[in-house]
Amino acid sequence: MPTLLHLVMTGVWGMTLIIHTRRLWRLACVEQLRHWEDEQRLRTGWNRIWWWLGQDEFWNEVRSDCLKAIEITLMIFVLAWGMSQ
């Protein structure tokens, strides 16, 4: 039983990580403009990923999904604790 609970918690956190990593890659594929000395240049490669990591638009969904994962983890913990007593 404990092994199953560990697998469920690992699955929940793993899926959260996978979903947001994929979302970050999709967002990074969208070309973003930046201004350098009144020039507009397209962000390329890793700069786009770093740019998105600094945006609240990305982190708002990450925060809500992490809170859901924490909630599920706590529910599993309380369930396991109640079953052991």
Coordinates of N, CA, C and O in Angstrom, one line a residue:
M1 N 0.8 -1.2 0.0 CA 0.0 0.0 0.0 C 0.9 1.3 0.0 O 0.6 2.2 -0.8
P2 N 1.9 1.4 0.9 CA 2.7 2.6 0.8 C 3.4 2.8 -0.5 O 3.5 4.0 -0.9
T3 N 3.8 1.8 -1.2 CA 4.4 1.9 -2.5 C 3.4 2.5 -3.5 O 3.8 3.4 -4.3
L4 N 2.2 2.1 -3.4 CA 1.2 2.6 -4.3 C 1.0 4.1 -4.1 O 0.9 4.9 -5.0
L5 N 0.9 4.5 -2.8 CA 0.8 5.9 -2.5 C 1.9 6.8 -3.0 O 1.8 7.9 -3.5
H6 N 3.1 6.2 -2.8 CA 4.3 6.9 -3.3 C 4.3 7.1 -4.9 O 4.6 8.1 -5.4
L7 N 3.8 6.0 -5.5 CA 3.7 6.1 -7.0 C 2.7 7.1 -7.4 O 2.9 7.9 -8.4
V8 N 1.6 7.2 -6.7 CA 0.5 8.2 -7.0 C 1.1 9.6 -6.8 O 0.9 10.5 -7.7
M9 N 1.7 9.9 -5.7 CA 2.3 11.2 -5.5 C 3.4 11.6 -6.5 O 3.4 12.7 -7.0
T10 N 4.2 10.6 -6.8 CA 5.2 10.8 -7.8 C 4.6 11.1 -9.2 O 5.0 12.0 -9.9
G11 N 3.5 10.4 -9.5 CA 2.8 10.6 -10.7 C 2.2 12.0 -10.8 O 2.3 12.7 -11.8
V12 N 1.6 12.5 -9.7 CA 1.0 13.8 -9.7 C 2.0 14.9 -9.9 O 1.8 15.8 -10.7
W13 N 3.1 14.8 -9.2 CA 4.1 15.8 -9.3 C 4.9 15.7 -10.6 O 5.2 16.7 -11.2
G14 N 5.1 14.5 -11.1 CA 5.7 14.3 -12.4 C 4.9 14.9 -13.6 O 5.4 15.6 -14.4
M15 N 3.6 14.7 -13.5 CA 2.7 15.2 -14.5 C 2.6 16.7 -14.5 O 2.6 17.4 -15.5
T16 N 2.7 17.3 -13.3 CA 2.7 18.7 -13.1 C 3.9 19.3 -13.8 O 3.9 20.3 -14.5
L17 N 5.1 18.7 -13.5 CA 6.3 19.1 -14.1 C 6.3 19.0 -15.7 O 6.7 19.9 -16.4
I18 N 5.8 17.9 -16.2 CA 5.8 17.6 -17.6 C 4.8 18.6 -18.3 O 5.2 19.2 -19.3
I19 N 3.7 18.8 -17.7 CA 2.7 19.7 -18.4 C 3.3 21.1 -18.5 O 3.2 21.8 -19.6
H20 N 3.9 21.6 -17.4 CA 4.4 23.0 -17.5 C 5.7 23.1 -18.3 O 6.0 24.2 -18.9
T21 N 6.5 22.1 -18.4 CA 7.7 22.1 -19.2 C 7.2 22.1 -20.7 O 7.8 22.9 -21.5
R22 N 6.2 21.3 -21.0 CA 5.7 21.4 -22.4 C 5.1 22.7 -22.7 O 5.3 23.3 -23.8
R23 N 4.4 23.3 -21.8 CA 3.8 24.6 -22.0 C 4.9 25.7 -22.2 O 4.7 26.6 -23.0
L24 N 5.9 25.6 -21.4 CA 7.0 26.5 -21.6 C 7.7 26.4 -23.0 O 7.9 27.4 -23.6
W25 N 7.9 25.2 -23.4 CA 8.4 25.0 -24.8 C 7.5 25.6 -25.9 O 7.9 26.2 -26.8
R26 N 6.2 25.4 -25.7 CA 5.2 25.9 -26.7 C 5.3 27.4 -26.7 O 5.2 28.1 -27.7
L27 N 5.3 28.0 -25.5 CA 5.3 29.5 -25.4 C 6.6 30.0 -26.0 O 6.6 31.1 -26.6
A28 N 7.7 29.3 -25.8 CA 9.0 29.8 -26.3 C 9.1 29.7 -27.8 O 9.9 30.4 -28.4
C29 N 8.2 28.9 -28.4 CA 8.2 28.8 -29.9 C 7.6 30.0 -30.5 O 7.8 30.3 -31.7
V30 N 6.8 30.8 -29.7 CA 6.2 32.0 -30.2 C 7.3 33.1 -30.2 O 7.9 33.3 -29.2
E31 N 7.4 33.7 -31.3 CA 8.5 34.7 -31.4 C 8.1 36.0 -30.7 O 7.0 36.5 -30.8
Q32 N 9.0 36.4 -29.8 CA 8.8 37.6 -29.0 C 9.8 38.7 -29.4 O 10.9 38.4 -29.7
L33 N 9.3 39.9 -29.4 CA 10.1 41.1 -29.8 C 10.7 41.7 -28.5 O 10.1 41.7 -27.4
R34 N 11.9 42.2 -28.6 CA 12.5 42.9 -27.5 C 13.1 44.2 -28.1 O 13.5 44.3 -29.3
H35 N 13.2 45.2 -27.3 CA 13.7 46.5 -27.7 C 15.1 46.7 -27.2 O 15.4 46.7 -26.0
W36 N 16.1 46.9 -28.1 CA 17.5 47.3 -27.7 C 17.8 48.5 -28.5 O 17.9 48.5 -29.7
E37 N 18.0 49.6 -27.8 CA 18.4 50.9 -28.4 C 17.5 51.2 -29.6 O 17.9 51.5 -30.7
D38 N 16.2 51.1 -29.3 CA 15.1 51.4 -30.3 C 15.2 50.5 -31.5 O 14.6 50.8 -32.5
E39 N 15.8 49.4 -31.4 CA 15.8 48.4 -32.5 C 14.9 47.2 -32.0 O 14.9 46.9 -30.8
Q40 N 14.2 46.7 -32.9 CA 13.4 45.5 -32.5 C 14.1 44.2 -33.1 O 14.4 44.1 -34.3
R41 N 14.4 43.3 -32.2 CA 15.1 42.1 -32.6 C 14.2 40.9 -32.0 O 13.6 41.0 -31.0
L42 N 14.2 39.9 -32.7 CA 13.5 38.7 -32.3 C 14.3 37.9 -31.3 O 15.5 37.8 -31.4
R43 N 13.6 37.5 -30.2 CA 14.3 36.6 -29.2 C 14.5 35.3 -29.9 O 13.7 34.8 -30.6
T44 N 15.7 34.7 -29.6 CA 16.0 33.5 -30.2 C 16.4 32.4 -29.1 O 16.9 32.8 -28.1
G45 N 16.2 31.2 -29.4 CA 16.6 30.1 -28.6 C 16.3 30.2 -27.2 O 15.1 30.4 -26.8
W46 N 17.3 30.0 -26.3 CA 17.1 30.0 -24.9 C 16.7 31.4 -24.3 O 16.1 31.4 -23.2
N47 N 16.9 32.5 -25.0 CA 16.4 33.8 -24.5 C 14.9 33.8 -24.4 O 14.4 34.4 -23.5
R48 N 14.2 33.1 -25.3 CA 12.8 33.1 -25.3 C 12.3 32.3 -24.0 O 11.4 32.7 -23.4
I49 N 13.0 31.2 -23.7 CA 12.6 30.4 -22.5 C 12.9 31.3 -21.3 O 12.0 31.3 -20.4
W50 N 14.0 31.9 -21.2 CA 14.3 32.7 -20.0 C 13.3 33.9 -19.9 O 12.9 34.3 -18.8
W51 N 12.9 34.4 -21.0 CA 12.0 35.5 -21.0 C 10.7 35.1 -20.4 O 10.1 35.7 -19.6
W52 N 10.2 33.9 -20.9 CA 8.9 33.4 -20.4 C 9.0 33.0 -18.9 O 8.0 33.1 -18.2
L53 N 10.1 32.6 -18.5 CA 10.3 32.3 -17.0 C 10.2 33.5 -16.2 O 9.9 33.4 -15.0
G54 N 10.4 34.7 -16.7 CA 10.2 35.9 -16.0 C 8.8 36.5 -16.1 O 8.6 37.6 -15.5
Q55 N 7.9 35.9 -16.8 CA 6.6 36.5 -17.0 C 5.6 35.9 -16.0 O 5.5 34.7 -15.8
D56 N 4.7 36.7 -15.5 CA 3.6 36.3 -14.6 C 2.6 35.4 -15.3 O 2.0 34.5 -14.7
E57 N 2.4 35.6 -16.6 CA 1.5 34.8 -17.4 C 1.8 33.3 -17.3 O 0.9 32.5 -17.2
F58 N 3.1 33.0 -17.3 CA 3.5 31.6 -17.2 C 3.4 31.1 -15.7 O 2.8 30.0 -15.5
W59 N 3.8 31.9 -14.8 CA 3.8 31.4 -13.4 C 2.5 31.4 -12.7 O 2.3 30.6 -11.8
N60 N 1.5 32.1 -13.2 CA 0.1 32.1 -12.6 C -0.4 30.7 -12.7 O -1.0 30.1 -11.7
E61 N -0.3 30.0 -13.9 CA -0.9 28.7 -14.0 C 0.0 27.7 -13.3 O -0.5 26.7 -12.7
V62 N 1.3 27.9 -13.2 CA 2.2 27.0 -12.5 C 1.8 27.0 -11.0 O 1.7 25.9 -10.4
R63 N 1.6 28.2 -10.5 CA 1.2 28.3 -9.0 C -0.1 27.5 -8.7 O -0.2 26.8 -7.8
S64 N -1.1 27.7 -9.6 CA -2.4 27.1 -9.3 C -2.2 25.6 -9.4 O -2.8 24.8 -8.6
D65 N -1.5 25.1 -10.4 CA -1.3 23.6 -10.5 C -0.5 23.0 -9.4 O -0.8 21.9 -8.9
C66 N 0.5 23.8 -8.9 CA 1.3 23.3 -7.8 C 0.5 23.3 -6.5 O 0.6 22.3 -5.7
L67 N -0.4 24.2 -6.4 CA -1.3 24.2 -5.2 C -2.3 23.0 -5.3 O -2.5 22.3 -4.2
K68 N -2.7 22.6 -6.5 CA -3.6 21.5 -6.6 C -2.8 20.2 -6.3 O -3.3 19.3 -5.6
A69 N -1.5 20.2 -6.7 CA -0.7 19.0 -6.5 C -0.4 18.9 -5.0 O -0.4 17.8 -4.4
I70 N -0.2 20.0 -4.3 CA 0.1 20.0 -2.8 C -1.2 19.5 -2.1 O -1.1 18.7 -1.2
E71 N -2.4 19.9 -2.6 CA -3.6 19.5 -2.0 C -3.8 18.0 -2.2 O -4.2 17.3 -1.2
I72 N -3.5 17.5 -3.3 CA -3.6 16.0 -3.6 C -2.7 15.3 -2.7 O -3.0 14.2 -2.1
T73 N -1.4 15.8 -2.6 CA -0.4 15.2 -1.7 C -0.9 15.1 -0.3 O -0.7 14.1 0.4
L74 N -1.4 16.2 0.2 CA -1.9 16.2 1.6 C -3.1 15.3 1.8 O -3.2 14.6 2.8
M75 N -4.0 15.2 0.8 CA -5.1 14.3 0.9 C -4.6 12.8 1.0 O -5.1 12.0 1.7
I76 N -3.6 12.5 0.2 CA -3.1 11.2 0.2 C -2.4 10.9 1.5 O -2.6 9.8 2.1
F77 N -1.7 11.9 2.1 CA -1.1 11.7 3.4 C -2.1 11.5 4.5 O -1.9 10.6 5.3
V78 N -3.1 12.3 4.5 CA -4.2 12.1 5.5 C -4.9 10.8 5.3 O -5.2 10.1 6.3
L79 N -5.1 10.4 4.1 CA -5.7 9.1 3.9 C -4.9 7.9 4.4 O -5.3 7.0 5.1
A80 N -3.6 8.0 4.1 CA -2.6 7.0 4.5 C -2.5 7.0 6.0 O -2.4 5.9 6.7
W81 N -2.5 8.1 6.6 CA -2.4 8.3 8.1 C -3.6 7.7 8.8 O -3.5 7.0 9.8
G82 N -4.8 8.0 8.2 CA -6.0 7.5 8.8 C -6.1 6.0 8.6 O -6.7 5.3 9.5
M83 N -5.6 5.4 7.5 CA -5.6 4.0 7.3 C -4.7 3.2 8.3 O -4.9 2.1 8.6
S84 N -3.6 3.9 8.7 CA -2.6 3.2 9.5 C -3.0 3.2 11.0 O -2.4 2.5 11.8
Q85 N -4.0 4.0 11.3 CA -4.5 4.0 12.8 C -5.6 3.1 13.0 O -6.4 2.7 12.4

